[in-house]
Structure formats: structure tokens, C-alpha cells
PDB file of C-alpha atoms in Angstrom:
ATOM      1  CA  LYS A   1      -5.248 -24.299  10.625  1.00 61.00           C
ATOM      2  CA  SER A   2      -5.965 -25.620  14.094  1.00 71.00           C
ATOM      3  CA  ARG A   3      -5.870 -22.324  16.122  1.00 80.00           C
ATOM      4  CA  GLU A   4      -6.245 -18.527  15.737  1.00 86.00           C
ATOM      5  CA  SER A   5      -3.145 -16.462  15.128  1.00 89.00           C
ATOM      6  CA  THR A   6      -1.704 -14.825  18.293  1.00 92.00           C
ATOM      7  CA  TYR A   7      -0.440 -11.248  18.484  1.00 93.00           C
ATOM      8  CA  GLN A   8       3.118 -12.932  18.655  1.00 95.00           C
ATOM      9  CA  ASP A   9       2.309 -14.869  15.288  1.00 94.00           C
ATOM     10  CA  LEU A  10       1.195 -11.816  13.473  1.00 94.00           C
ATOM     11  CA  GLN A  11       4.385  -9.814  14.578  1.00 94.00           C
ATOM     12  CA  GLU A  12       6.389 -12.775  13.220  1.00 95.00           C
ATOM     13  CA  MET A  13       4.628 -12.628   9.873  1.00 96.00           C
ATOM     14  CA  LYS A  14       7.508 -10.807   8.222  1.00 97.00           C
ATOM     15  CA  TYR A  15       7.226 -12.126   4.599  1.00 98.00           C
ATOM     16  CA  LEU A  16       3.031 -11.615   4.598  1.00 98.00           C
ATOM     17  CA  GLU A  17       3.837  -7.988   5.867  1.00 97.00           C
ATOM     18  CA  MET A  18       6.250  -7.474   2.820  1.00 98.00           C
ATOM     19  CA  VAL A  19       3.414  -8.916   0.203  1.00 98.00           C
ATOM     20  CA  ILE A  20       0.798  -6.553   1.961  1.00 98.00           C
ATOM     21  CA  LYS A  21       3.172  -3.608   1.532  1.00 98.00           C
ATOM     22  CA  GLU A  22       3.807  -4.295  -2.065  1.00 98.00           C
ATOM     23  CA  SER A  23       0.276  -4.642  -2.783  1.00 97.00           C
ATOM     24  CA  MET A  24      -0.201  -1.374  -1.311  1.00 97.00           C
ATOM     25  CA  ARG A  25       2.636  -0.023  -3.330  1.00 97.00           C
ATOM     26  CA  LEU A  26       0.925  -1.109  -6.604  1.00 96.00           C
ATOM     27  CA  TYR A  27      -2.710  -0.436  -5.061  1.00 95.00           C
ATOM     28  CA  PRO A  28      -2.610   2.032  -2.411  1.00 95.00           C
ATOM     29  CA  PRO A  29      -5.903   2.311  -0.489  1.00 92.00           C
ATOM     30  CA  VAL A  30      -6.062   5.976  -0.781  1.00 90.00           C
ATOM     31  CA  PRO A  31      -4.717   6.910  -4.157  1.00 92.00           C
ATOM     32  CA  LEU A  32      -4.651  10.741  -3.729  1.00 91.00           C
ATOM     33  CA  PHE A  33      -4.289  13.123  -0.732  1.00 89.00           C
ATOM     34  CA  SER A  34      -3.847  16.720  -0.393  1.00 89.00           C
ATOM     35  CA  ARG A  35      -2.677  19.059   2.339  1.00 89.00           C
ATOM     36  CA  ILE A  36      -3.042  23.012   2.541  1.00 92.00           C
ATOM     37  CA  LEU A  37       0.269  24.906   3.136  1.00 94.00           C
ATOM     38  CA  ASN A  38       0.456  26.630   6.389  1.00 94.00           C
ATOM     39  CA  GLU A  39       3.055  28.923   5.016  1.00 96.00           C
ATOM     40  CA  SER A  40       4.521  29.729   1.595  1.00 96.00           C
ATOM     41  CA  ALA A  41       6.918  27.440   0.111  1.00 94.00           C
ATOM     42  CA  SER A  42       9.021  27.048  -2.875  1.00 93.00           C
ATOM     43  CA  PHE A  43       8.838  23.948  -5.266  1.00 91.00           C
ATOM     44  CA  ASN A  44      11.042  23.693  -8.298  1.00 92.00           C
ATOM     45  CA  GLY A  45      11.588  27.330  -8.397  1.00 94.00           C
ATOM     46  CA  ALA A  46       7.807  27.984  -8.277  1.00 94.00           C
ATOM     47  CA  LEU A  47       6.556  30.056  -5.073  1.00 96.00           C
ATOM     48  CA  LEU A  48       3.333  28.271  -3.691  1.00 95.00           C
ATOM     49  CA  PRO A  49       1.448  30.740  -1.469  1.00 97.00           C
ATOM     50  CA  GLN A  50       0.154  30.216   1.992  1.00 97.00           C
ATOM     51  CA  GLY A  51      -3.287  28.430   1.680  1.00 96.00           C
ATOM     52  CA  PHE A  52      -2.216  26.384  -1.579  1.00 96.00           C
ATOM     53  CA  VAL A  53      -3.818  23.005  -1.759  1.00 95.00           C
ATOM     54  CA  CYS A  54      -0.957  20.575  -2.720  1.00 91.00           C
ATOM     55  CA  ALA A  55      -2.257  16.986  -3.931  1.00 91.00           C
ATOM     56  CA  LEU A  56      -0.113  13.803  -3.888  1.00 90.00           C
ATOM     57  CA  TYR A  57      -0.875  10.904  -6.385  1.00 93.00           C
ATOM     58  CA  VAL A  58       0.149   8.115  -4.438  1.00 94.00           C
ATOM     59  CA  LEU A  59      -0.475   5.705  -7.196  1.00 92.00           C
ATOM     60  CA  GLN A  60       1.944   7.457  -9.348  1.00 94.00           C
ATOM     61  CA  LEU A  61       4.569   8.250  -6.498  1.00 96.00           C
ATOM     62  CA  HIS A  62       4.668   4.360  -5.553  1.00 97.00           C
ATOM     63  CA  ARG A  63       5.404   3.790  -9.242  1.00 97.00           C
ATOM     64  CA  ASN A  64       8.352   5.913  -9.645  1.00 97.00           C
ATOM     65  CA  PRO A  65      11.075   3.996 -11.563  1.00 97.00           C
ATOM     66  CA  ASP A  66      13.898   6.102  -9.749  1.00 95.00           C
ATOM     67  CA  ILE A  67      12.695   4.828  -6.360  1.00 95.00           C
ATOM     68  CA  PHE A  68      10.828   1.475  -7.161  1.00 97.00           C
ATOM     69  CA  PRO A  69      12.982   0.017 -10.210  1.00 95.00           C
ATOM     70  CA  ASP A  70      10.857  -2.206 -12.591  1.00 97.00           C
ATOM     71  CA  PRO A  71       7.642  -0.472 -10.758  1.00 98.00           C
ATOM     72  CA  GLU A  72       5.098  -2.692 -12.456  1.00 96.00           C
ATOM     73  CA  LYS A  73       6.402  -5.878 -11.215  1.00 97.00           C
ATOM     74  CA  PHE A  74       5.193  -7.194  -8.132  1.00 97.00           C
ATOM     75  CA  ASP A  75       8.179  -7.870  -5.765  1.00 98.00           C
ATOM     76  CA  PRO A  76       7.788  -8.121  -2.101  1.00 98.00           C
ATOM     77  CA  ASP A  77      11.378  -8.327  -1.333  1.00 98.00           C
ATOM     78  CA  ARG A  78      11.607  -4.371  -2.128  1.00 97.00           C
ATOM     79  CA  PHE A  79      10.451  -4.352   1.434  1.00 97.00           C
ATOM     80  CA  LEU A  80      13.265  -6.309   3.049  1.00 97.00           C
ATOM     81  CA  PRO A  81      15.224  -4.084   5.480  1.00 94.00           C
ATOM     82  CA  GLU A  82      18.486  -4.162   3.180  1.00 95.00           C
ATOM     83  CA  ASN A  83      16.271  -2.782   0.284  1.00 94.00           C
ATOM     84  CA  SER A  84      14.182  -0.129   2.012  1.00 92.00           C
ATOM     85  CA  THR A  85      16.575   1.656   4.469  1.00 91.00           C
ATOM     86  CA  SER A  86      17.912   3.744   1.865  1.00 91.00           C
ATOM     87  CA  ARG A  87      14.522   4.665   0.227  1.00 94.00           C
ATOM     88  CA  PRO A  88      13.467   8.399   1.073  1.00 93.00           C
ATOM     89  CA  PRO A  89      11.201   8.495   3.906  1.00 88.00           C
ATOM     90  CA  TYR A  90       8.125   9.862   2.012  1.00 92.00           C
ATOM     91  CA  ALA A  91       8.393   7.271  -1.072  1.00 95.00           C
ATOM     92  CA  TYR A  92       6.149   5.146   0.342  1.00 96.00           C
ATOM     93  CA  VAL A  93       3.034   6.538   1.864  1.00 95.00           C
ATOM     94  CA  PRO A  94      -0.025   4.081   1.542  1.00 94.00           C
ATOM     95  CA  PHE A  95      -1.524   5.573   4.876  1.00 92.00           C
ATOM     96  CA  SER A  96      -0.401   9.146   4.102  1.00 89.00           C
ATOM     97  CA  ALA A  97       2.524  10.526   6.143  1.00 85.00           C
ATOM     98  CA  GLY A  98       3.450  13.308   8.568  1.00 82.00           C
ATOM     99  CA  LEU A  99       1.333  14.686  11.320  1.00 81.00           C
ATOM    100  CA  ARG A 100      -2.002  13.704   9.631  1.00 82.00           C
ATOM    101  CA  ASN A 101      -1.215  10.097   8.560  1.00 86.00           C
ATOM    102  CA  CYS A 102      -3.592   7.406   9.535  1.00 87.00           C
ATOM    103  CA  ILE A 103      -3.748   6.653  13.160  1.00 90.00           C
ATOM    104  CA  GLY A 104      -5.035   3.265  12.429  1.00 91.00           C
ATOM    105  CA  GLN A 105      -2.305   2.065  10.027  1.00 92.00           C
ATOM    106  CA  ARG A 106      -0.840  -0.371  12.630  1.00 93.00           C
ATOM    107  CA  PHE A 107      -4.183  -1.847  13.442  1.00 95.00           C
ATOM    108  CA  ALA A 108      -4.964  -2.055   9.824  1.00 95.00           C
ATOM    109  CA  MET A 109      -1.707  -4.067   9.262  1.00 96.00           C
ATOM    110  CA  LEU A 110      -2.504  -6.422  12.279  1.00 96.00           C
ATOM    111  CA  GLU A 111      -5.924  -6.942  10.757  1.00 96.00           C
ATOM    112  CA  LEU A 112      -4.761  -7.713   7.179  1.00 97.00           C
ATOM    113  CA  LYS A 113      -2.501  -9.990   8.561  1.00 97.00           C
ATOM    114  CA  ALA A 114      -4.653 -11.784  10.642  1.00 96.00           C
ATOM    115  CA  THR A 115      -7.509 -12.154   7.972  1.00 95.00           C
ATOM    116  CA  ILE A 116      -5.062 -13.003   5.163  1.00 96.00           C
ATOM    117  CA  SER A 117      -3.439 -15.683   7.426  1.00 95.00           C
ATOM    118  CA  LYS A 118      -6.546 -17.208   8.255  1.00 94.00           C
ATOM    119  CA  ILE A 119      -7.817 -17.400   4.661  1.00 94.00           C
ATOM    120  CA  LEU A 120      -4.549 -18.923   3.623  1.00 93.00           C
ATOM    121  CA  ARG A 121      -4.604 -21.503   6.170  1.00 93.00           C
ATOM    122  CA  ASN A 122      -7.797 -22.870   4.837  1.00 93.00           C
ATOM    123  CA  PHE A 123      -7.844 -22.078   1.219  1.00 96.00           C
ATOM    124  CA  GLU A 124      -5.415 -21.672  -1.748  1.00 95.00           C
ATOM    125  CA  ILE A 125      -6.015 -18.362  -3.498  1.00 93.00           C
ATOM    126  CA  LEU A 126      -6.061 -18.868  -7.303  1.00 92.00           C
ATOM    127  CA  PRO A 127      -6.394 -15.715  -9.803  1.00 85.00           C
ATOM    128  CA  VAL A 128      -8.902 -15.513 -12.354  1.00 88.00           C
ATOM    129  CA  LEU A 129      -6.815 -15.771 -15.699  1.00 87.00           C
ATOM    130  CA  ASP A 130      -7.055 -13.199 -18.345  1.00 89.00           C
ATOM    131  CA  HIS A 131      -8.669 -10.707 -15.965  1.00 90.00           C
ATOM    132  CA  GLU A 132      -7.267  -7.110 -15.766  1.00 88.00           C
ATOM    133  CA  PRO A 133      -8.690  -4.684 -12.987  1.00 89.00           C
ATOM    134  CA  GLN A 134      -9.982  -1.498 -14.314  1.00 93.00           C
ATOM    135  CA  LEU A 135      -9.135   0.949 -11.563  1.00 91.00           C
ATOM    136  CA  SER A 136     -11.477   3.574 -10.309  1.00 90.00           C
ATOM    137  CA  ILE A 137      -9.543   6.662  -8.770  1.00 85.00           C
ATOM    138  CA  GLU A 138     -12.015   7.787  -5.965  1.00 86.00           C
ATOM    139  CA  PRO A 139     -11.228   8.455  -2.298  1.00 87.00           C
ATOM    140  CA  VAL A 140     -10.507   4.471  -2.047  1.00 90.00           C
ATOM    141  CA  LEU A 141      -8.975   2.863  -4.901  1.00 92.00           C
ATOM    142  CA  LYS A 142     -11.325   0.216  -6.452  1.00 92.00           C
ATOM    143  CA  SER A 143     -11.883  -1.709  -9.414  1.00 92.00           C
ATOM    144  CA  TYR A 144     -14.784  -1.016 -11.850  1.00 92.00           C
ATOM    145  CA  ASN A 145     -14.974  -4.619 -13.064  1.00 93.00           C
ATOM    146  CA  GLY A 146     -14.254  -6.167  -9.711  1.00 91.00           C
ATOM    147  CA  LEU A 147     -11.183  -8.576  -8.501  1.00 90.00           C
ATOM    148  CA  PRO A 148     -12.667 -12.077  -9.166  1.00 93.00           C
ATOM    149  CA  ILE A 149     -10.440 -14.976  -7.269  1.00 92.00           C
ATOM    150  CA  VAL A 150     -11.123 -18.821  -6.770  1.00 93.00           C
ATOM    151  CA  LEU A 151     -10.825 -20.193  -3.318  1.00 95.00           C
ATOM    152  CA  LYS A 152      -9.848 -23.841  -3.397  1.00 95.00           C
ATOM    153  CA  ALA A 153     -10.153 -25.882   0.189  1.00 95.00           C
ATOM    154  CA  ARG A 154      -7.154 -26.878   1.319  1.00 91.00           C
TER     155      ARG A 154
END
């Protein structure tokens, strides 16, 4: 509470990073992204021609029970090294993936850790009971009815 987090402090916040990753698994910042095929490809026996637009619904991918057992449960331990090393490389893509992934993803993670850790040093975050967010699937995921919280000073 008495000082700002250093870069080294942020690097050591492993559990907070797992909490952030699990939050983005359930509520990816960008719930849908698309790519245009540079060449024809086959998928599940169907031929997709060059120029075909493929869309990936990240919100659904991250809730695939074959990859994430009990997918609706919030469980940061999914991101422990021993629980994530066998996961397919494109099963978790909150910042997209491949050549066109988000160039700011590492910076975003550092910013999230810095902001959340500062809030948590000064406040206890309490949920508003009986509030169910109504998701709005837009370029950036948001809730139609907000996401109220209560901050209690420490």
C-alpha cells in the first residue's frame, strides 16, 4: 500500500495473472475475430476457397468443455503451468493469435496487473449480489446492464 509496484513486482504477480487470464477466458475482450484465407483450405471435409472469410467466436472457443472442463466455473488454476502445457496452442486466444495478434498484449497484461494490484492494496472488491451481466457481443465485449461492484476501503 505504501509504494507503487515495480516492474519486478508485476512480473512476480503470477496468481493475479492467472486470475486475469481466467477472466479473459470467460469474458474475452474481443469476442469475435475474422481472417481472410490467402489460399484454399479444407475444413471438416469442406473446401474453403481463397478469399473466404473465416470467423472465430472466441467466447464459445474459451467455453469448450473438451478443452476447459467445467467451462462456466471460474478457476484460475487452469493457468498453472502443469494445467496448461498440454492445451492446444490456439485454444486460448483473448488477444487473437498468429501473425495478426494484438501487439499490445504484454503491455495490456502489465497495465491490468498494475491497476488491479493498486486497487486491491487500497480496497476490498465486493460483488453486487443477484446481478447477472447481460453480454453485448460487439467488437469489444461489454455488459448491457453494467457490472456494478462495491469498493470497501482497507
